Amino acid sequence: MSSPSTLLPFQPATMSTAQLAAVSFLARYSGHTHDLYAYQLRQWFAWCEGNGLDPLAGVQRAHVELYIRGLGERGLMDSTVVTMMHGVRGFFRFAHVDGLIGSDPAVYARLPKVHRDESRTQGLDRLELIRFLQVAQTITVHHGALAYLLGINALRASEAAAVRIEDYADTLRGHRVLHLVGKGNKPATMPITVPVLRVLEACRGQRTSGPLVLRPVSGQPIDRRDAYRMVARIAKGAGIPRHISPHSLRHAAITNALDAGVPLRDAQILARHADPRTTEHYDRARGNLDRHGVHFLTAYVAGV
């Protein structure tokens, strides 16, 4: 039986077929995605070990659905159950592609229905975003730079933490630009507007190279966890009572762009979404009551 504790790291000489499939699958990913999928596979391996199953050979769709049911019985939300299955489903999909199993037992396994038209992410409206950006600059220059990278350029927490001074030194077609490597190791180039450049330069100070946003006390580069803590501090200072995360700022950048009249295609480019349906989800989920169709219909019926 393959132990989940030996999934990573592994000993090549004693690696089982299931471990080989897991390592081969995880090698396609890096960073947070790699860590997330590795955790999900460790959970699957542990469940199989507890039920006397090999994690790969002989697994049937019924086994996968029992595992899915078990995740729900642990109290996980339906959306979390679906997320927990991403790594497991990918594991079986590529094992099938690689010829390690004759069929994919997870491909038709039933998952909970998740309604995605309404987002649980609490973004910021226009006035809240303005206040957030203003307050951030009063805390430290590093908080200000992080806030603008998240709230204007819609960077993810890990992307903002990875920005280096050299990354925004170039000018392209008259625009100062930021070069970054985003989700899935996809390179991207985006313009830096004057207000953003101003706060980035304030954060840079006299430095000419190295990580841009630093921990204000130690001067060490920030990581994703630091970004979460800094955003929470800014939100508290801005008087925003609900939980605000770095993704809330990215959400705010995208939804406020849509509310400002940015075409969906251009909003997709801003968000760097590979699939326009992902951006459409933000469009549906922003909860813009001021522009809801009922207002236009009411006025039409009333003859206004």
PDB file of C-alpha atoms in Angstrom:
ATOM      1  CA  MET A   1       0.000   0.000   0.000  1.00  0.00           C
ATOM      2  CA  SER A   2       1.320   3.451  -0.857  1.00  0.00           C
ATOM      3  CA  SER A   3       1.609   5.630   2.230  1.00  0.00           C
ATOM      4  CA  PRO A   4       0.531   9.281   1.764  1.00  0.00           C
ATOM      5  CA  SER A   5       3.456  10.376   3.898  1.00  0.00           C
ATOM      6  CA  THR A   6       5.866   9.034   1.263  1.00  0.00           C
ATOM      7  CA  LEU A   7       4.086  10.610  -1.663  1.00  0.00           C
ATOM      8  CA  LEU A   8       6.519  13.536  -1.609  1.00  0.00           C
ATOM      9  CA  PRO A   9       9.436  13.227  -1.075  1.00  0.00           C
ATOM     10  CA  PHE A  10       9.849   9.734  -2.489  1.00  0.00           C
ATOM     11  CA  GLN A  11      12.483   7.054  -3.023  1.00  0.00           C
ATOM     12  CA  PRO A  12      12.615   6.236  -6.757  1.00  0.00           C
ATOM     13  CA  ALA A  13      13.714   2.648  -6.149  1.00  0.00           C
ATOM     14  CA  THR A  14      10.654   1.837  -4.036  1.00  0.00           C
ATOM     15  CA  MET A  15       8.099   4.065  -5.734  1.00  0.00           C
ATOM     16  CA  SER A  16       4.720   2.437  -6.412  1.00  0.00           C
ATOM     17  CA  THR A  17       2.731   2.932  -9.585  1.00  0.00           C
ATOM     18  CA  ALA A  18       0.351   5.245  -7.710  1.00  0.00           C
ATOM     19  CA  GLN A  19       3.234   7.349  -6.428  1.00  0.00           C
ATOM     20  CA  LEU A  20       4.746   7.461  -9.924  1.00  0.00           C
ATOM     21  CA  ALA A  21       1.425   8.725 -11.289  1.00  0.00           C
ATOM     22  CA  ALA A  22       1.156  11.309  -8.502  1.00  0.00           C
ATOM     23  CA  VAL A  23       4.685  12.628  -8.967  1.00  0.00           C
ATOM     24  CA  SER A  24       4.229  12.758 -12.748  1.00  0.00           C
ATOM     25  CA  PHE A  25       0.985  14.701 -12.335  1.00  0.00           C
ATOM     26  CA  LEU A  26       2.387  17.146  -9.752  1.00  0.00           C
ATOM     27  CA  ALA A  27       5.456  17.843 -11.915  1.00  0.00           C
ATOM     28  CA  ARG A  28       3.171  19.823 -14.239  1.00  0.00           C
ATOM     29  CA  TYR A  29       2.585  22.447 -11.555  1.00  0.00           C
ATOM     30  CA  SER A  30       4.553  24.738  -9.289  1.00  0.00           C
ATOM     31  CA  GLY A  31       4.071  27.099  -6.388  1.00  0.00           C
ATOM     32  CA  HIS A  32       0.711  27.325  -4.656  1.00  0.00           C
ATOM     33  CA  THR A  33      -1.059  25.103  -7.203  1.00  0.00           C
ATOM     34  CA  HIS A  34       1.534  22.354  -6.710  1.00  0.00           C
ATOM     35  CA  ASP A  35       1.189  22.566  -2.932  1.00  0.00           C
ATOM     36  CA  LEU A  36      -2.616  22.520  -3.123  1.00  0.00           C
ATOM     37  CA  TYR A  37      -2.762  19.490  -5.425  1.00  0.00           C
ATOM     38  CA  ALA A  38      -0.144  17.673  -3.341  1.00  0.00           C
ATOM     39  CA  TYR A  39      -2.293  18.226  -0.245  1.00  0.00           C
ATOM     40  CA  GLN A  40      -5.397  16.972  -2.061  1.00  0.00           C
ATOM     41  CA  LEU A  41      -3.599  13.829  -3.205  1.00  0.00           C
ATOM     42  CA  ARG A  42      -2.283  13.167   0.301  1.00  0.00           C
ATOM     43  CA  GLN A  43      -5.893  13.298   1.506  1.00  0.00           C
ATOM     44  CA  TRP A  44      -6.929  10.831  -1.205  1.00  0.00           C
ATOM     45  CA  PHE A  45      -4.013   8.483  -0.445  1.00  0.00           C
ATOM     46  CA  ALA A  46      -4.827   8.580   3.275  1.00  0.00           C
ATOM     47  CA  TRP A  47      -8.499   7.761   2.627  1.00  0.00           C
ATOM     48  CA  CYS A  48      -7.537   4.843   0.392  1.00  0.00           C
ATOM     49  CA  GLU A  49      -5.074   3.532   2.964  1.00  0.00           C
ATOM     50  CA  GLY A  50      -7.752   3.707   5.655  1.00  0.00           C
ATOM     51  CA  ASN A  51     -10.145   1.733   3.462  1.00  0.00           C
ATOM     52  CA  GLY A  52      -7.678  -0.867   2.223  1.00  0.00           C
ATOM     53  CA  LEU A  53      -7.553   0.431  -1.353  1.00  0.00           C
ATOM     54  CA  ASP A  54      -4.707   1.087  -3.721  1.00  0.00           C
ATOM     55  CA  PRO A  55      -4.940   4.818  -4.629  1.00  0.00           C
ATOM     56  CA  LEU A  56      -4.789   4.009  -8.351  1.00  0.00           C
ATOM     57  CA  ALA A  57      -5.182   0.388  -9.384  1.00  0.00           C
ATOM     58  CA  GLY A  58      -8.674  -1.068  -9.150  1.00  0.00           C
ATOM     59  CA  VAL A  59     -10.364   2.181  -8.132  1.00  0.00           C
ATOM     60  CA  GLN A  60     -13.930   2.413  -9.409  1.00  0.00           C
ATOM     61  CA  ARG A  61     -16.307   5.334  -9.780  1.00  0.00           C
ATOM     62  CA  ALA A  62     -18.191   4.170  -6.694  1.00  0.00           C
ATOM     63  CA  HIS A  63     -15.020   4.499  -4.609  1.00  0.00           C
ATOM     64  CA  VAL A  64     -14.505   8.051  -5.821  1.00  0.00           C
ATOM     65  CA  GLU A  65     -18.108   8.970  -5.032  1.00  0.00           C
ATOM     66  CA  LEU A  66     -17.775   7.480  -1.532  1.00  0.00           C
ATOM     67  CA  TYR A  67     -14.737   9.681  -1.020  1.00  0.00           C
ATOM     68  CA  ILE A  68     -16.673  12.734  -2.255  1.00  0.00           C
ATOM     69  CA  ARG A  69     -19.514  11.884   0.130  1.00  0.00           C
ATOM     70  CA  GLY A  70     -16.996  11.561   2.964  1.00  0.00           C
ATOM     71  CA  LEU A  71     -15.658  15.051   2.263  1.00  0.00           C
ATOM     72  CA  GLY A  72     -19.168  16.422   2.591  1.00  0.00           C
ATOM     73  CA  GLU A  73     -19.750  14.520   5.809  1.00  0.00           C
ATOM     74  CA  ARG A  74     -16.659  16.203   7.258  1.00  0.00           C
ATOM     75  CA  GLY A  75     -18.601  19.461   7.062  1.00  0.00           C
ATOM     76  CA  LEU A  76     -16.900  20.904   3.975  1.00  0.00           C
ATOM     77  CA  MET A  77     -18.909  23.286   1.835  1.00  0.00           C
ATOM     78  CA  ASP A  78     -19.974  22.021  -1.586  1.00  0.00           C
ATOM     79  CA  SER A  79     -17.605  24.464  -3.290  1.00  0.00           C
ATOM     80  CA  THR A  80     -14.724  23.213  -1.114  1.00  0.00           C
ATOM     81  CA  VAL A  81     -15.549  19.597  -1.952  1.00  0.00           C
ATOM     82  CA  VAL A  82     -15.389  20.443  -5.659  1.00  0.00           C
ATOM     83  CA  THR A  83     -12.053  22.202  -5.143  1.00  0.00           C
ATOM     84  CA  MET A  84     -10.677  19.253  -3.155  1.00  0.00           C
ATOM     85  CA  MET A  85     -11.385  17.015  -6.142  1.00  0.00           C
ATOM     86  CA  HIS A  86      -9.396  19.080  -8.647  1.00  0.00           C
ATOM     87  CA  GLY A  87      -6.128  17.354  -7.816  1.00  0.00           C
ATOM     88  CA  VAL A  88      -7.688  13.892  -7.558  1.00  0.00           C
ATOM     89  CA  ARG A  89      -9.491  14.192 -10.880  1.00  0.00           C
ATOM     90  CA  GLY A  90      -6.328  15.446 -12.564  1.00  0.00           C
ATOM     91  CA  PHE A  91      -4.370  12.562 -11.036  1.00  0.00           C
ATOM     92  CA  PHE A  92      -6.706   9.986 -12.596  1.00  0.00           C
ATOM     93  CA  ARG A  93      -7.036  11.860 -15.884  1.00  0.00           C
ATOM     94  CA  PHE A  94      -3.307  11.896 -16.553  1.00  0.00           C
ATOM     95  CA  ALA A  95      -2.810   8.359 -15.246  1.00  0.00           C
ATOM     96  CA  HIS A  96      -5.321   7.288 -17.881  1.00  0.00           C
ATOM     97  CA  VAL A  97      -3.615   9.376 -20.572  1.00  0.00           C
ATOM     98  CA  ASP A  98      -0.262   7.856 -19.621  1.00  0.00           C
ATOM     99  CA  GLY A  99      -1.666   4.339 -19.881  1.00  0.00           C
ATOM    100  CA  LEU A 100      -1.261   3.489 -16.200  1.00  0.00           C
ATOM    101  CA  ILE A 101      -4.987   2.661 -15.863  1.00  0.00           C
ATOM    102  CA  GLY A 102      -7.460   1.408 -18.431  1.00  0.00           C
ATOM    103  CA  SER A 103     -10.183   3.944 -17.649  1.00  0.00           C
ATOM    104  CA  ASP A 104     -10.675   7.100 -15.591  1.00  0.00           C
ATOM    105  CA  PRO A 105     -12.898   6.333 -12.574  1.00  0.00           C
ATOM    106  CA  ALA A 106     -13.317  10.003 -11.647  1.00  0.00           C
ATOM    107  CA  VAL A 107     -14.443  11.426 -14.966  1.00  0.00           C
ATOM    108  CA  TYR A 108     -18.150  10.679 -14.389  1.00  0.00           C
ATOM    109  CA  ALA A 109     -18.121  10.828 -10.588  1.00  0.00           C
ATOM    110  CA  ARG A 110     -20.925  13.052  -9.336  1.00  0.00           C
ATOM    111  CA  LEU A 111     -19.869  16.271  -7.644  1.00  0.00           C
ATOM    112  CA  PRO A 112     -22.031  18.634  -5.579  1.00  0.00           C
ATOM    113  CA  LYS A 113     -23.838  21.294  -7.562  1.00  0.00           C
ATOM    114  CA  VAL A 114     -22.278  24.673  -6.951  1.00  0.00           C
ATOM    115  CA  HIS A 115     -24.141  27.777  -8.094  1.00  0.00           C
ATOM    116  CA  ARG A 116     -21.493  30.223  -9.240  1.00  0.00           C
ATOM    117  CA  ASP A 117     -23.681  33.100 -10.415  1.00  0.00           C
ATOM    118  CA  GLU A 118     -23.358  34.689  -6.991  1.00  0.00           C
ATOM    119  CA  SER A 119     -19.870  35.251  -5.598  1.00  0.00           C
ATOM    120  CA  ARG A 120     -18.999  34.868  -1.932  1.00  0.00           C
ATOM    121  CA  THR A 121     -16.029  37.188  -2.360  1.00  0.00           C
ATOM    122  CA  GLN A 122     -16.721  40.549  -0.752  1.00  0.00           C
ATOM    123  CA  GLY A 123     -15.135  43.098  -3.043  1.00  0.00           C
ATOM    124  CA  LEU A 124     -15.090  46.862  -2.629  1.00  0.00           C
ATOM    125  CA  ASP A 125     -17.311  49.365  -4.324  1.00  0.00           C
ATOM    126  CA  ARG A 126     -15.851  52.482  -5.915  1.00  0.00           C
ATOM    127  CA  LEU A 127     -15.851  54.651  -2.789  1.00  0.00           C
ATOM    128  CA  GLU A 128     -14.488  51.846  -0.616  1.00  0.00           C
ATOM    129  CA  LEU A 129     -11.693  51.177  -3.101  1.00  0.00           C
ATOM    130  CA  ILE A 130     -10.775  54.879  -3.170  1.00  0.00           C
ATOM    131  CA  ARG A 131     -10.685  54.999   0.630  1.00  0.00           C
ATOM    132  CA  PHE A 132      -8.674  51.777   0.798  1.00  0.00           C
ATOM    133  CA  LEU A 133      -6.017  53.158  -1.559  1.00  0.00           C
ATOM    134  CA  GLN A 134      -5.849  56.452   0.317  1.00  0.00           C
ATOM    135  CA  VAL A 135      -5.486  54.852   3.741  1.00  0.00           C
ATOM    136  CA  ALA A 136      -2.880  52.378   2.504  1.00  0.00           C
ATOM    137  CA  GLN A 137      -0.509  55.214   1.603  1.00  0.00           C
ATOM    138  CA  THR A 138      -0.787  56.694   5.095  1.00  0.00           C
ATOM    139  CA  ILE A 139       0.428  53.480   6.765  1.00  0.00           C
ATOM    140  CA  THR A 140       3.701  52.887   4.881  1.00  0.00           C
ATOM    141  CA  VAL A 141       4.887  53.222   1.297  1.00  0.00           C
ATOM    142  CA  HIS A 142       4.950  49.426   1.142  1.00  0.00           C
ATOM    143  CA  HIS A 143       1.277  49.172   2.071  1.00  0.00           C
ATOM    144  CA  GLY A 144       0.525  51.788  -0.581  1.00  0.00           C
ATOM    145  CA  ALA A 145       2.395  49.932  -3.315  1.00  0.00           C
ATOM    146  CA  LEU A 146       0.748  46.628  -2.425  1.00  0.00           C
ATOM    147  CA  ALA A 147      -2.721  48.210  -2.396  1.00  0.00           C
ATOM    148  CA  TYR A 148      -2.306  49.707  -5.877  1.00  0.00           C
ATOM    149  CA  LEU A 149      -0.856  46.522  -7.370  1.00  0.00           C
ATOM    150  CA  LEU A 150      -3.834  44.558  -6.039  1.00  0.00           C
ATOM    151  CA  GLY A 151      -6.619  47.133  -6.397  1.00  0.00           C
ATOM    152  CA  ILE A 152      -5.695  48.766  -9.708  1.00  0.00           C
ATOM    153  CA  ASN A 153      -3.600  46.238 -11.615  1.00  0.00           C
ATOM    154  CA  ALA A 154      -5.588  43.267 -10.259  1.00  0.00           C
ATOM    155  CA  LEU A 155      -2.529  41.248  -9.290  1.00  0.00           C
ATOM    156  CA  ARG A 156      -2.840  38.121  -7.174  1.00  0.00           C
ATOM    157  CA  ALA A 157      -1.191  38.138  -3.742  1.00  0.00           C
ATOM    158  CA  SER A 158       1.718  35.944  -4.846  1.00  0.00           C
ATOM    159  CA  GLU A 159       2.219  38.046  -7.991  1.00  0.00           C
ATOM    160  CA  ALA A 160       2.325  41.319  -6.045  1.00  0.00           C
ATOM    161  CA  ALA A 161       4.758  39.838  -3.536  1.00  0.00           C
ATOM    162  CA  ALA A 162       7.036  38.728  -6.380  1.00  0.00           C
ATOM    163  CA  VAL A 163       7.256  42.128  -8.125  1.00  0.00           C
ATOM    164  CA  ARG A 164      10.827  43.352  -8.408  1.00  0.00           C
ATOM    165  CA  ILE A 165      12.020  46.880  -9.117  1.00  0.00           C
ATOM    166  CA  GLU A 166      13.486  45.719 -12.418  1.00  0.00           C
ATOM    167  CA  ASP A 167      10.088  44.393 -13.518  1.00  0.00           C
ATOM    168  CA  TYR A 168       8.621  47.842 -14.200  1.00  0.00           C
ATOM    169  CA  ALA A 169      11.697  49.609 -15.585  1.00  0.00           C
ATOM    170  CA  ASP A 170      10.755  49.253 -19.273  1.00  0.00           C
ATOM    171  CA  THR A 171       8.743  51.582 -21.485  1.00  0.00           C
ATOM    172  CA  LEU A 172       6.728  50.107 -24.344  1.00  0.00           C
ATOM    173  CA  ARG A 173       4.869  52.231 -26.930  1.00  0.00           C
ATOM    174  CA  GLY A 174       5.007  55.219 -24.646  1.00  0.00           C
ATOM    175  CA  HIS A 175       3.707  53.299 -21.602  1.00  0.00           C
ATOM    176  CA  ARG A 176       5.646  52.326 -18.521  1.00  0.00           C
ATOM    177  CA  VAL A 177       4.974  48.604 -18.214  1.00  0.00           C
ATOM    178  CA  LEU A 178       5.140  45.885 -15.599  1.00  0.00           C
ATOM    179  CA  HIS A 179       6.421  42.449 -16.581  1.00  0.00           C
ATOM    180  CA  LEU A 180       5.280  39.544 -14.455  1.00  0.00           C
ATOM    181  CA  VAL A 181       4.806  35.794 -14.466  1.00  0.00           C
ATOM    182  CA  GLY A 182       1.263  34.939 -13.502  1.00  0.00           C
ATOM    183  CA  LYS A 183      -0.773  31.861 -12.719  1.00  0.00           C
ATOM    184  CA  GLY A 184       0.347  28.802 -14.651  1.00  0.00           C
ATOM    185  CA  ASN A 185       3.762  30.418 -15.274  1.00  0.00           C
ATOM    186  CA  LYS A 186       2.198  32.604 -17.966  1.00  0.00           C
ATOM    187  CA  PRO A 187       4.185  35.793 -18.676  1.00  0.00           C
ATOM    188  CA  ALA A 188       2.215  39.030 -18.874  1.00  0.00           C
ATOM    189  CA  THR A 189       2.894  42.694 -19.583  1.00  0.00           C
ATOM    190  CA  MET A 190       0.569  45.436 -18.359  1.00  0.00           C
ATOM    191  CA  PRO A 191       0.755  49.241 -18.360  1.00  0.00           C
ATOM    192  CA  ILE A 192       1.534  51.169 -15.184  1.00  0.00           C
ATOM    193  CA  THR A 193      -0.555  54.332 -14.906  1.00  0.00           C
ATOM    194  CA  VAL A 194       0.840  57.516 -13.367  1.00  0.00           C
ATOM    195  CA  PRO A 195      -0.820  57.131  -9.926  1.00  0.00           C
ATOM    196  CA  VAL A 196       0.406  53.541  -9.669  1.00  0.00           C
ATOM    197  CA  LEU A 197       3.904  54.482 -10.813  1.00  0.00           C
ATOM    198  CA  ARG A 198       3.970  57.254  -8.208  1.00  0.00           C
ATOM    199  CA  VAL A 199       3.337  54.871  -5.303  1.00  0.00           C
ATOM    200  CA  LEU A 200       5.717  52.256  -6.703  1.00  0.00           C
ATOM    201  CA  GLU A 201       8.481  54.838  -6.956  1.00  0.00           C
ATOM    202  CA  ALA A 202       7.775  56.007  -3.403  1.00  0.00           C
ATOM    203  CA  CYS A 203       8.097  52.405  -2.266  1.00  0.00           C
ATOM    204  CA  ARG A 204      11.318  51.921  -4.250  1.00  0.00           C
ATOM    205  CA  GLY A 205      13.036  54.942  -2.764  1.00  0.00           C
ATOM    206  CA  GLN A 206      16.745  54.913  -3.638  1.00  0.00           C
ATOM    207  CA  ARG A 207      16.863  51.221  -4.413  1.00  0.00           C
ATOM    208  CA  THR A 208      17.587  50.182  -7.993  1.00  0.00           C
ATOM    209  CA  SER A 209      16.982  46.445  -7.877  1.00  0.00           C
ATOM    210  CA  GLY A 210      15.481  43.661  -5.824  1.00  0.00           C
ATOM    211  CA  PRO A 211      12.001  42.945  -4.443  1.00  0.00           C
ATOM    212  CA  LEU A 212       9.769  46.020  -4.434  1.00  0.00           C
ATOM    213  CA  VAL A 213       7.392  45.556  -1.496  1.00  0.00           C
ATOM    214  CA  LEU A 214       9.163  44.846   1.780  1.00  0.00           C
ATOM    215  CA  ARG A 215       8.099  44.159   5.334  1.00  0.00           C
ATOM    216  CA  PRO A 216       8.121  47.646   6.883  1.00  0.00           C
ATOM    217  CA  VAL A 217       9.897  46.578  10.097  1.00  0.00           C
ATOM    218  CA  SER A 218      12.463  43.986   8.979  1.00  0.00           C
ATOM    219  CA  GLY A 219      12.992  45.164   5.412  1.00  0.00           C
ATOM    220  CA  GLN A 220      12.676  41.580   4.148  1.00  0.00           C
ATOM    221  CA  PRO A 221      10.630  40.742   1.035  1.00  0.00           C
ATOM    222  CA  ILE A 222       6.968  40.014   1.698  1.00  0.00           C
ATOM    223  CA  ASP A 223       5.244  36.727   0.916  1.00  0.00           C
ATOM    224  CA  ARG A 224       1.578  35.819   0.408  1.00  0.00           C
ATOM    225  CA  ARG A 225       0.929  35.669   4.146  1.00  0.00           C
ATOM    226  CA  ASP A 226       2.388  39.144   4.629  1.00  0.00           C
ATOM    227  CA  ALA A 227       0.140  40.423   1.839  1.00  0.00           C
ATOM    228  CA  TYR A 228      -2.929  39.069   3.662  1.00  0.00           C
ATOM    229  CA  ARG A 229      -1.878  40.710   6.927  1.00  0.00           C
ATOM    230  CA  MET A 230      -1.121  44.047   5.246  1.00  0.00           C
ATOM    231  CA  VAL A 231      -4.472  44.075   3.447  1.00  0.00           C
ATOM    232  CA  ALA A 232      -6.297  43.304   6.698  1.00  0.00           C
ATOM    233  CA  ARG A 233      -4.511  46.214   8.406  1.00  0.00           C
ATOM    234  CA  ILE A 234      -5.435  48.611   5.607  1.00  0.00           C
ATOM    235  CA  ALA A 235      -9.065  47.481   5.661  1.00  0.00           C
ATOM    236  CA  LYS A 236      -9.236  48.078   9.415  1.00  0.00           C
ATOM    237  CA  GLY A 237      -7.767  51.553   8.996  1.00  0.00           C
ATOM    238  CA  ALA A 238     -10.225  52.284   6.182  1.00  0.00           C
ATOM    239  CA  GLY A 239     -13.156  51.353   8.408  1.00  0.00           C
ATOM    240  CA  ILE A 240     -14.255  48.398   6.295  1.00  0.00           C
ATOM    241  CA  PRO A 241     -15.822  46.009   8.830  1.00  0.00           C
ATOM    242  CA  ARG A 242     -16.090  42.827   6.730  1.00  0.00           C
ATOM    243  CA  HIS A 243     -13.243  40.462   5.929  1.00  0.00           C
ATOM    244  CA  ILE A 244     -11.072  41.774   3.087  1.00  0.00           C
ATOM    245  CA  SER A 245      -8.376  39.640   1.464  1.00  0.00           C
ATOM    246  CA  PRO A 246      -5.959  40.290  -1.418  1.00  0.00           C
ATOM    247  CA  HIS A 247      -8.444  38.536  -3.696  1.00  0.00           C
ATOM    248  CA  SER A 248     -11.074  41.026  -2.566  1.00  0.00           C
ATOM    249  CA  LEU A 249      -8.877  43.757  -4.050  1.00  0.00           C
ATOM    250  CA  ARG A 250      -8.407  41.831  -7.293  1.00  0.00           C
ATOM    251  CA  HIS A 251     -12.174  41.277  -7.348  1.00  0.00           C
ATOM    252  CA  ALA A 252     -12.698  45.017  -6.774  1.00  0.00           C
ATOM    253  CA  ALA A 253     -10.348  45.939  -9.622  1.00  0.00           C
ATOM    254  CA  ILE A 254     -12.218  43.729 -12.084  1.00  0.00           C
ATOM    255  CA  THR A 255     -15.759  44.606 -10.990  1.00  0.00           C
ATOM    256  CA  ASN A 256     -15.078  48.338 -10.775  1.00  0.00           C
ATOM    257  CA  ALA A 257     -13.558  48.211 -14.258  1.00  0.00           C
ATOM    258  CA  LEU A 258     -16.749  46.585 -15.514  1.00  0.00           C
ATOM    259  CA  ASP A 259     -18.875  49.168 -13.690  1.00  0.00           C
ATOM    260  CA  ALA A 260     -16.760  51.922 -15.261  1.00  0.00           C
ATOM    261  CA  GLY A 261     -17.816  50.657 -18.678  1.00  0.00           C
ATOM    262  CA  VAL A 262     -14.700  48.679 -19.619  1.00  0.00           C
ATOM    263  CA  PRO A 263     -15.744  46.132 -22.286  1.00  0.00           C
ATOM    264  CA  LEU A 264     -15.797  42.534 -21.102  1.00  0.00           C
ATOM    265  CA  ARG A 265     -12.931  41.574 -23.427  1.00  0.00           C
ATOM    266  CA  ASP A 266     -10.712  44.346 -22.041  1.00  0.00           C
ATOM    267  CA  ALA A 267     -11.667  43.372 -18.481  1.00  0.00           C
ATOM    268  CA  GLN A 268     -10.613  39.831 -19.326  1.00  0.00           C
ATOM    269  CA  ILE A 269      -7.213  41.135 -20.426  1.00  0.00           C
ATOM    270  CA  LEU A 270      -6.906  43.135 -17.206  1.00  0.00           C
ATOM    271  CA  ALA A 271      -7.743  40.046 -15.143  1.00  0.00           C
ATOM    272  CA  ARG A 272      -5.581  37.784 -17.333  1.00  0.00           C
ATOM    273  CA  HIS A 273      -8.331  35.179 -17.457  1.00  0.00           C
ATOM    274  CA  ALA A 274      -7.731  32.485 -20.069  1.00  0.00           C
ATOM    275  CA  ASP A 275     -11.462  31.830 -20.348  1.00  0.00           C
ATOM    276  CA  PRO A 276     -13.857  34.782 -20.848  1.00  0.00           C
ATOM    277  CA  ARG A 277     -16.490  32.871 -18.873  1.00  0.00           C
ATOM    278  CA  THR A 278     -14.407  33.473 -15.751  1.00  0.00           C
ATOM    279  CA  THR A 279     -14.624  37.223 -16.306  1.00  0.00           C
ATOM    280  CA  GLU A 280     -18.328  36.895 -17.034  1.00  0.00           C
ATOM    281  CA  HIS A 281     -18.685  35.319 -13.591  1.00  0.00           C
ATOM    282  CA  TYR A 282     -17.275  38.525 -12.085  1.00  0.00           C
ATOM    283  CA  ASP A 283     -19.678  40.489 -14.267  1.00  0.00           C
ATOM    284  CA  ARG A 284     -22.680  38.541 -12.958  1.00  0.00           C
ATOM    285  CA  ALA A 285     -21.461  38.395  -9.382  1.00  0.00           C
ATOM    286  CA  ARG A 286     -20.659  42.030  -8.761  1.00  0.00           C
ATOM    287  CA  GLY A 287     -24.155  42.639  -7.444  1.00  0.00           C
ATOM    288  CA  ASN A 288     -24.569  46.014  -9.118  1.00  0.00           C
ATOM    289  CA  LEU A 289     -28.068  46.947  -7.979  1.00  0.00           C
ATOM    290  CA  ASP A 290     -27.884  50.423  -9.538  1.00  0.00           C
ATOM    291  CA  ARG A 291     -27.787  48.990 -13.056  1.00  0.00           C
ATOM    292  CA  HIS A 292     -30.103  46.025 -12.513  1.00  0.00           C
ATOM    293  CA  GLY A 293     -32.526  45.369 -15.349  1.00  0.00           C
ATOM    294  CA  VAL A 294     -35.570  45.789 -13.127  1.00  0.00           C
ATOM    295  CA  HIS A 295     -34.987  49.565 -13.088  1.00  0.00           C
ATOM    296  CA  PHE A 296     -35.178  49.794 -16.878  1.00  0.00           C
ATOM    297  CA  LEU A 297     -38.161  47.449 -17.039  1.00  0.00           C
ATOM    298  CA  THR A 298     -40.055  49.376 -14.344  1.00  0.00           C
ATOM    299  CA  ALA A 299     -39.440  52.669 -16.157  1.00  0.00           C
ATOM    300  CA  TYR A 300     -40.544  51.115 -19.450  1.00  0.00           C
ATOM    301  CA  VAL A 301     -43.768  49.693 -18.049  1.00  0.00           C
ATOM    302  CA  ALA A 302     -44.536  52.908 -16.179  1.00  0.00           C
ATOM    303  CA  GLY A 303     -44.039  54.899 -19.351  1.00  0.00           C
ATOM    304  CA  VAL A 304     -41.330  57.052 -17.783  1.00  0.00           C
TER     305      VAL A 304
END
